[in-house]
mmCIF file of C-alpha atoms in Angstrom:
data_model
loop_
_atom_site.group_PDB
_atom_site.id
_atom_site.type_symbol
_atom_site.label_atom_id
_atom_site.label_comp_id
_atom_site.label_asym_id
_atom_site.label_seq_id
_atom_site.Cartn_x
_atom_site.Cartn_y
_atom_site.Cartn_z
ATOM 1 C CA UNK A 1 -3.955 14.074 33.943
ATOM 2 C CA UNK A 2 -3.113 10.427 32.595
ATOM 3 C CA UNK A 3 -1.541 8.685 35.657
ATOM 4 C CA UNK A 4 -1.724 5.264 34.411
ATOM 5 C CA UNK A 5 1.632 3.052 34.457
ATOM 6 C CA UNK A 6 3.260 1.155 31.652
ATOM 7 C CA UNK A 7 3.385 -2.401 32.597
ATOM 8 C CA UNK A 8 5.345 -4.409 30.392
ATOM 9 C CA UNK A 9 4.200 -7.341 31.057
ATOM 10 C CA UNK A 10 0.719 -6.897 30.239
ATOM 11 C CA UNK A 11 0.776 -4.363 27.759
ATOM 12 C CA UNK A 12 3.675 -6.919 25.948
ATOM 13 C CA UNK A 13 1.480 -10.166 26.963
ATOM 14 C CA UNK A 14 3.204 -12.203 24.147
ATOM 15 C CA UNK A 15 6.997 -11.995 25.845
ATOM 16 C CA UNK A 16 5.667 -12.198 29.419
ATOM 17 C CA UNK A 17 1.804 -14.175 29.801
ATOM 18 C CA UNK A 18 2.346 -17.330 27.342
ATOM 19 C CA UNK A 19 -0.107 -20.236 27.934
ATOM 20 C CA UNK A 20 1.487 -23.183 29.249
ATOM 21 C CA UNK A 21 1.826 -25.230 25.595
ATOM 22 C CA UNK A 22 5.002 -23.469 23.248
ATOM 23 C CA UNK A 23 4.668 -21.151 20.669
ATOM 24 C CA UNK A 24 6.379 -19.188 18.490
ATOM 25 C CA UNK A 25 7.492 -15.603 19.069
ATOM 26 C CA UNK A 26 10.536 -13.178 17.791
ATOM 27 C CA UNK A 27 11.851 -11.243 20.341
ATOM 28 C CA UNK A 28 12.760 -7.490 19.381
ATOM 29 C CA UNK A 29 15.720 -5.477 20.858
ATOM 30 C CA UNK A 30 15.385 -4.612 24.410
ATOM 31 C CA UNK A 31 17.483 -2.801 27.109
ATOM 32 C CA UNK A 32 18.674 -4.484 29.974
ATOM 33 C CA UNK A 33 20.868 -3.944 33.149
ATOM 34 C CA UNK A 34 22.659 -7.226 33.452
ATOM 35 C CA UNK A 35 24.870 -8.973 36.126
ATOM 36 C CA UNK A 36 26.996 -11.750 35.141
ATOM 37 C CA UNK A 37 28.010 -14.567 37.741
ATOM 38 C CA UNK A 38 28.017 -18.140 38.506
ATOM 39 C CA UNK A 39 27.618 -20.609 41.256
ATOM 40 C CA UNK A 40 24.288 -22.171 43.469
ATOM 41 C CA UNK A 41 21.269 -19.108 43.359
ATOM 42 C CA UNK A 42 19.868 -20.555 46.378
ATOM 43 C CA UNK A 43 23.019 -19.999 48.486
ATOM 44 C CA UNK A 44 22.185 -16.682 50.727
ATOM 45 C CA UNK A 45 25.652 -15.517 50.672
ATOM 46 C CA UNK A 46 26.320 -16.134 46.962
ATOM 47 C CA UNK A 47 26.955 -14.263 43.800
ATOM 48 C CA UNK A 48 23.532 -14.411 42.852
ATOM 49 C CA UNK A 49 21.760 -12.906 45.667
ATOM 50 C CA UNK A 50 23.896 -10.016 45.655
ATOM 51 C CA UNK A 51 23.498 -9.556 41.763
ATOM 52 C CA UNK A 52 19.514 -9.352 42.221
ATOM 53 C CA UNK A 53 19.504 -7.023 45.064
ATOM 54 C CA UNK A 54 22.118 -4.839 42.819
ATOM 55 C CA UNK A 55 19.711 -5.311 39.874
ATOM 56 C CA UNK A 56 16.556 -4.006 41.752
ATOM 57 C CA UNK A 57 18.388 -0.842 43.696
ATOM 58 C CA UNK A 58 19.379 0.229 40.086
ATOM 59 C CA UNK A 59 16.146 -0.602 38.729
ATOM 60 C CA UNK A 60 14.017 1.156 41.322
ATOM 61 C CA UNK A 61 16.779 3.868 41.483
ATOM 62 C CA UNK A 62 15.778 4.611 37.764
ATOM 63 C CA UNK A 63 12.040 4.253 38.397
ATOM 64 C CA UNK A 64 12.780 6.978 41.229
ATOM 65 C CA UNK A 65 14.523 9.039 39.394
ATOM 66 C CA UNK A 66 12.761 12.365 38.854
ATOM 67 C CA UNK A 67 12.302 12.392 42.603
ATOM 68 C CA UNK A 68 15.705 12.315 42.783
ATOM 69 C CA UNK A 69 17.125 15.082 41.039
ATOM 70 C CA UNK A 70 17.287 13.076 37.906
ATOM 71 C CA UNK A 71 15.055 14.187 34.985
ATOM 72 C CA UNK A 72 15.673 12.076 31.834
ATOM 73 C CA UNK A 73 13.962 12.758 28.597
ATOM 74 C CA UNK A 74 10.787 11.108 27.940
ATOM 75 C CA UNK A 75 10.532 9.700 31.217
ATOM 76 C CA UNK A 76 7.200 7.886 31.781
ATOM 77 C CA UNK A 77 6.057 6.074 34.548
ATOM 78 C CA UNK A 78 6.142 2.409 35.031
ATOM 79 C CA UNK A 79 6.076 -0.610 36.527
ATOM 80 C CA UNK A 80 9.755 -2.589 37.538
ATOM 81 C CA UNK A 81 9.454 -5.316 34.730
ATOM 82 C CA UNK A 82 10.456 -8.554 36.216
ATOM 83 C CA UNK A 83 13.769 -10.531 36.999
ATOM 84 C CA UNK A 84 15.328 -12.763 34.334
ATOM 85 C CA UNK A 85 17.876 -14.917 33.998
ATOM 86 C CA UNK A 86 20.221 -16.073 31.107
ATOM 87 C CA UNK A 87 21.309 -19.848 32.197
ATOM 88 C CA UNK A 88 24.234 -22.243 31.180
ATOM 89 C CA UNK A 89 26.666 -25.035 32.342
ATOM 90 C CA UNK A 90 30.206 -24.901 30.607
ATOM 91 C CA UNK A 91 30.638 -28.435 30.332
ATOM 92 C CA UNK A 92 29.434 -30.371 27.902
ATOM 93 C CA UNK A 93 27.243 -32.516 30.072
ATOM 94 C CA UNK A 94 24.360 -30.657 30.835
ATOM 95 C CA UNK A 95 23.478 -31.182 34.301
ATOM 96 C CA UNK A 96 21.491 -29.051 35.647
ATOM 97 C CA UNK A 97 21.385 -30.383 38.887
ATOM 98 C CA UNK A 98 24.816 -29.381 39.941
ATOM 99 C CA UNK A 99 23.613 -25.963 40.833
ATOM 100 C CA UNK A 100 27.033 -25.095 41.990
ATOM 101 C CA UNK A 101 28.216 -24.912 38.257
ATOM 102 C CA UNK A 102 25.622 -22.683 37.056
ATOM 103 C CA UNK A 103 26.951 -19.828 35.291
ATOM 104 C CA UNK A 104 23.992 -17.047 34.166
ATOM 105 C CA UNK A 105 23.396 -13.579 33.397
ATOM 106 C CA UNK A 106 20.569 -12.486 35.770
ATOM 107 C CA UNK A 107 18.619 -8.675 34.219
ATOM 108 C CA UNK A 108 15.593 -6.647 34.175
ATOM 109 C CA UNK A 109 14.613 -4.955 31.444
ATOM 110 C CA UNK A 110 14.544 -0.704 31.473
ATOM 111 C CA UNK A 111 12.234 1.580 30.030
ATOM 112 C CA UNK A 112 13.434 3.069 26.592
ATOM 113 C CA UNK A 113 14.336 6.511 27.910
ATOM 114 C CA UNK A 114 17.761 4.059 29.889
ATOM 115 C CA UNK A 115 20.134 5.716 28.471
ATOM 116 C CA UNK A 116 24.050 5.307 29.250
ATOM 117 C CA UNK A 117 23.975 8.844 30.687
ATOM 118 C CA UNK A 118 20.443 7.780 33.084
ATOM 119 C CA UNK A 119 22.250 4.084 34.280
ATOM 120 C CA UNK A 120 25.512 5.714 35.380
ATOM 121 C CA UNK A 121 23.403 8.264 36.896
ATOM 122 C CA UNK A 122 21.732 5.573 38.732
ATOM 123 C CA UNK A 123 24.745 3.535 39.754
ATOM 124 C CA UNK A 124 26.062 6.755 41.527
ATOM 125 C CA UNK A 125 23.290 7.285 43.040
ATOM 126 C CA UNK A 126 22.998 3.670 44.356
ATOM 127 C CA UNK A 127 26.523 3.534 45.453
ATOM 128 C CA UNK A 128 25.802 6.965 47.803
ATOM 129 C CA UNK A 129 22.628 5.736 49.322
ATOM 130 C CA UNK A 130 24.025 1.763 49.901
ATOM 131 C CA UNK A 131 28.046 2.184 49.739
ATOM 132 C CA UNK A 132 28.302 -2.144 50.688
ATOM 133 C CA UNK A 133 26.878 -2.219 46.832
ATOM 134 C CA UNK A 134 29.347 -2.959 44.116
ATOM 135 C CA UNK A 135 27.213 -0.964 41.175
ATOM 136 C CA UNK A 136 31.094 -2.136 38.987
ATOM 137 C CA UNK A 137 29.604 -5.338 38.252
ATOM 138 C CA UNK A 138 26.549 -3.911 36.218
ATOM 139 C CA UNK A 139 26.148 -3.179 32.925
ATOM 140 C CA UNK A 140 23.366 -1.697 30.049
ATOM 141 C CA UNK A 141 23.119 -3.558 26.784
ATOM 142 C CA UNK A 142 20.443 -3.672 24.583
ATOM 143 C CA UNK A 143 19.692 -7.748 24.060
ATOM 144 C CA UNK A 144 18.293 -8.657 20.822
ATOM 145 C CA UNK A 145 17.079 -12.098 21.314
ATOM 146 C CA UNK A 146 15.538 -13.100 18.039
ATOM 147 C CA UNK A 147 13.363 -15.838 17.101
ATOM 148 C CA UNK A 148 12.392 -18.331 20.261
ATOM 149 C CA UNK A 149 10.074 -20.904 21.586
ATOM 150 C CA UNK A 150 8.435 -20.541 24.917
ATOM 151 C CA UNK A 151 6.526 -21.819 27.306
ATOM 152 C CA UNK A 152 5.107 -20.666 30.918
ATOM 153 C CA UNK A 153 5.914 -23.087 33.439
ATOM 154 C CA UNK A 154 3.867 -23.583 36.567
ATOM 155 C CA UNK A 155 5.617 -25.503 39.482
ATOM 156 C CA UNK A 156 8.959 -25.362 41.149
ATOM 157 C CA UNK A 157 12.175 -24.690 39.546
ATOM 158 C CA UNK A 158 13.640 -28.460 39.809
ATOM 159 C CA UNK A 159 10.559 -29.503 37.733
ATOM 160 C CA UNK A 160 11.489 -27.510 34.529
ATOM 161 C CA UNK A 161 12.622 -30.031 32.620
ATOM 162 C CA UNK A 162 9.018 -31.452 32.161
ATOM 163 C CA UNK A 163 8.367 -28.125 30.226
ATOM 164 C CA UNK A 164 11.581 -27.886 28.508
ATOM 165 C CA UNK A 165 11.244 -31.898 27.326
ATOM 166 C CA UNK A 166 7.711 -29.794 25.496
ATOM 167 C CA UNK A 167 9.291 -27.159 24.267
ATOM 168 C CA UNK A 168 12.149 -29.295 22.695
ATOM 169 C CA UNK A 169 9.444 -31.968 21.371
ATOM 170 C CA UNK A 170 7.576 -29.147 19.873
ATOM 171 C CA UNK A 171 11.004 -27.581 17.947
ATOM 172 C CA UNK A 172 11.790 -30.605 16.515
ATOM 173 C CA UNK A 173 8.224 -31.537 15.344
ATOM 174 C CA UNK A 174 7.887 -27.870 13.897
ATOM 175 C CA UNK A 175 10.820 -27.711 11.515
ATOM 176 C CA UNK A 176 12.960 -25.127 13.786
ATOM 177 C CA UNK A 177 16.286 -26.358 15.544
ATOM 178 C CA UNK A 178 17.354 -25.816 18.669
ATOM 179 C CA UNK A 179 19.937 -22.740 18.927
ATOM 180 C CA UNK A 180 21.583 -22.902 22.410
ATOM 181 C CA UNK A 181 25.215 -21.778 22.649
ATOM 182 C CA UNK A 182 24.915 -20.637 19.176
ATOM 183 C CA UNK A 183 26.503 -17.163 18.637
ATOM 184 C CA UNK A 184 24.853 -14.511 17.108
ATOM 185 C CA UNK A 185 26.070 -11.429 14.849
ATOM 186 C CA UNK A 186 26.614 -9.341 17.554
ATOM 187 C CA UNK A 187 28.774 -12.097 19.692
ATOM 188 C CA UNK A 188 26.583 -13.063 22.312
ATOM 189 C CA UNK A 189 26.261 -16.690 22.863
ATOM 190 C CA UNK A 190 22.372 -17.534 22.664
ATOM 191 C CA UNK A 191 21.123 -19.204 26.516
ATOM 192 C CA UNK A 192 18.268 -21.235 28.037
ATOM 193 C CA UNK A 193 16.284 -17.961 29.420
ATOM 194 C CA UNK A 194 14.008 -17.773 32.359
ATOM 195 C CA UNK A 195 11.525 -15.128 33.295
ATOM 196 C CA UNK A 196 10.135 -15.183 36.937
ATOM 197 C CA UNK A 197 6.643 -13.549 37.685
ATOM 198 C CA UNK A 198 6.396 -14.632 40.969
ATOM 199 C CA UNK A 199 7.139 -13.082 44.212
ATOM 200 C CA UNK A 200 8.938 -16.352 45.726
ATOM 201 C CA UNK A 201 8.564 -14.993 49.371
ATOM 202 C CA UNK A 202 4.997 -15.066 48.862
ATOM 203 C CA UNK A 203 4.354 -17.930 46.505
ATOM 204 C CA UNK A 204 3.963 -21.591 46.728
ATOM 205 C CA UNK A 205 6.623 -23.576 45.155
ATOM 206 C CA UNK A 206 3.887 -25.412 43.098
ATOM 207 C CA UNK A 207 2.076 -22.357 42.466
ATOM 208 C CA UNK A 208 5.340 -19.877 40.851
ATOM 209 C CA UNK A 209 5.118 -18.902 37.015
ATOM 210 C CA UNK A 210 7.868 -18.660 35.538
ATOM 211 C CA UNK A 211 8.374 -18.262 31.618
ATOM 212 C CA UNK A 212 10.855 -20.720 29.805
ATOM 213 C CA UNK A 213 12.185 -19.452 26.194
ATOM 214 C CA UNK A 214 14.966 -21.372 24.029
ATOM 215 C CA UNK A 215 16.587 -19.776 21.110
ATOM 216 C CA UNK A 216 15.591 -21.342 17.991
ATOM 217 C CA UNK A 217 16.670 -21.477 13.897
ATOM 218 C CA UNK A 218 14.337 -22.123 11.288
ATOM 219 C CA UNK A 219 15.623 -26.567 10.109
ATOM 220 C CA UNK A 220 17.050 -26.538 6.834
#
C-alpha cells in the first residue's frame, strides 16, 4: 500500500523552493482558507496570532478528517502546506515599519478535495473541540495569483527590503511592471505576498526562509 504524503512544497518546488536571485513564474488557481486582519503580527494578543492558530486548527482539522468521521471524496494524504501572508499599508506612503498599520490576509493552502461542504465541516468541528475559536472569521476561496516575480529570502523579516530592492531592480530591467494594488478580473486587489518555511520557534532569525513574490504585468 502507497503511504507516501503529498508535500506541496517539494513536489511544487517552483512556488515554494526558489533560489535566492528572482525569476519568473505564473501562479495557477489554488484553494485557500484565509483570515483577513490588520495591526502589529508580533503583538501576542493581536489579530494576527489568533488568525494563525484559527488557520492551523482548520487546516489540521481537514488533514484529520477521516479520523474524524469526515470522509471527503478523493481524500489523499498530505502534508499542512505552509503559512502565507497577503501584505499591505492603506496609505499611500509605504512604510513598512509602522507594523501597527499592517493590514494582510494571512492563508494556507488546502488540498483539492477542500470543498465548501469539507471547510464548514471543519469549522464545526473546530468550534466543538476549541469553543474560545471564532471559525466566523474564515473563509475558502480559490486565489488565482497570476504572473509574479519571486525571490527566497534568507534573514529576518525587517531585512526584506534588501530582497524586494532585487526583485524590483530585476522587474524593471526585464520589461514587466510592477502590479501591486492592481485589481484583477475577479476583484481582488493584487498584494506583496510572503511565504514562511520556517518554524520561527525553532529557527534563527538570520537563518528563516521565507519566499517573497510581487505581482507583475508584462511593460508595454
Amino acid at each position: 500500500m502507497d503511504t507516501k504524503k503529498l508535500d506541496y512544497k517539494k513536489e511544487y518546488k517552483d512556488l515554494y523552493l526558489p533560489k535566492q536571485k528572482p525569476v519568473v513564474v505564473d501562479i495557477p488557481a489554488m484553494n485557500f482558507i484565509m483570515v483577513n486582519g490588520s495591526g502589529n503580527p508580533n503583538d501576542p494578543c493581536g489579530e494576527y496570532q489568533k488568525a494563525v492558530e484559527l488557520l492551523y486548527g482548520l487546516s489540521y482539522t481537514i488533514k484529520m478528517s477521516k479520523r474524524n468521521g469526515c470522509e471527503p471524496k478523493d481524500y489523499f494524504d498530505y502534508v499542512v502546506p505552509p503559512l502565507e501572508g497577503l501584505w499591505w499599508i492603506e496609505e499611500k506612503t509605504m512604510d513598512f515599519t509602522q507594523k501597527s498599520k499592517f493590514s494582510w490576509t494571512s492563508m494556507i493552502r488546502q488540498p483539492e478535495f477542500v470543498t465548501n461542504e469539507v471547510f464548514q465541516w471543519a469549522c464545526e468541528e473546530l468550534k466543538r473541540k476549541k469553543p474560545e475559536i471564532d471559525t466566523s472569521k474564515a473563509y475558502l476561496e480559490t486565489f488565482s495569483e497570476g504572473l509574479c516575480v519571486q525571490m527566497m529570502h534568507i534573514g529576518p523579516f525587517d531585512d526584506e527590503s534588501k530582497t524586494i530592492k532585487l526583485i524590483e531592480t530585476y522587474i524593471s530591467e526585464n520589461n514587466f511592471k510592477n502590479a501591486i494594488s492592481s485589481v484583477q478580473p475577479d476583484g481582488r486587489i493584487r498584494r506583496h505576498h510572503e511565504i514562511y518555511l520556517s518554524d520561527l520557534r525553532k529557527t534563527a532569525p538570520e537563518r528563516l526562509k521565507t519566499v517573497l513574490r510581487h505581482p507583475v504585468v508584462k511593460a508595454d
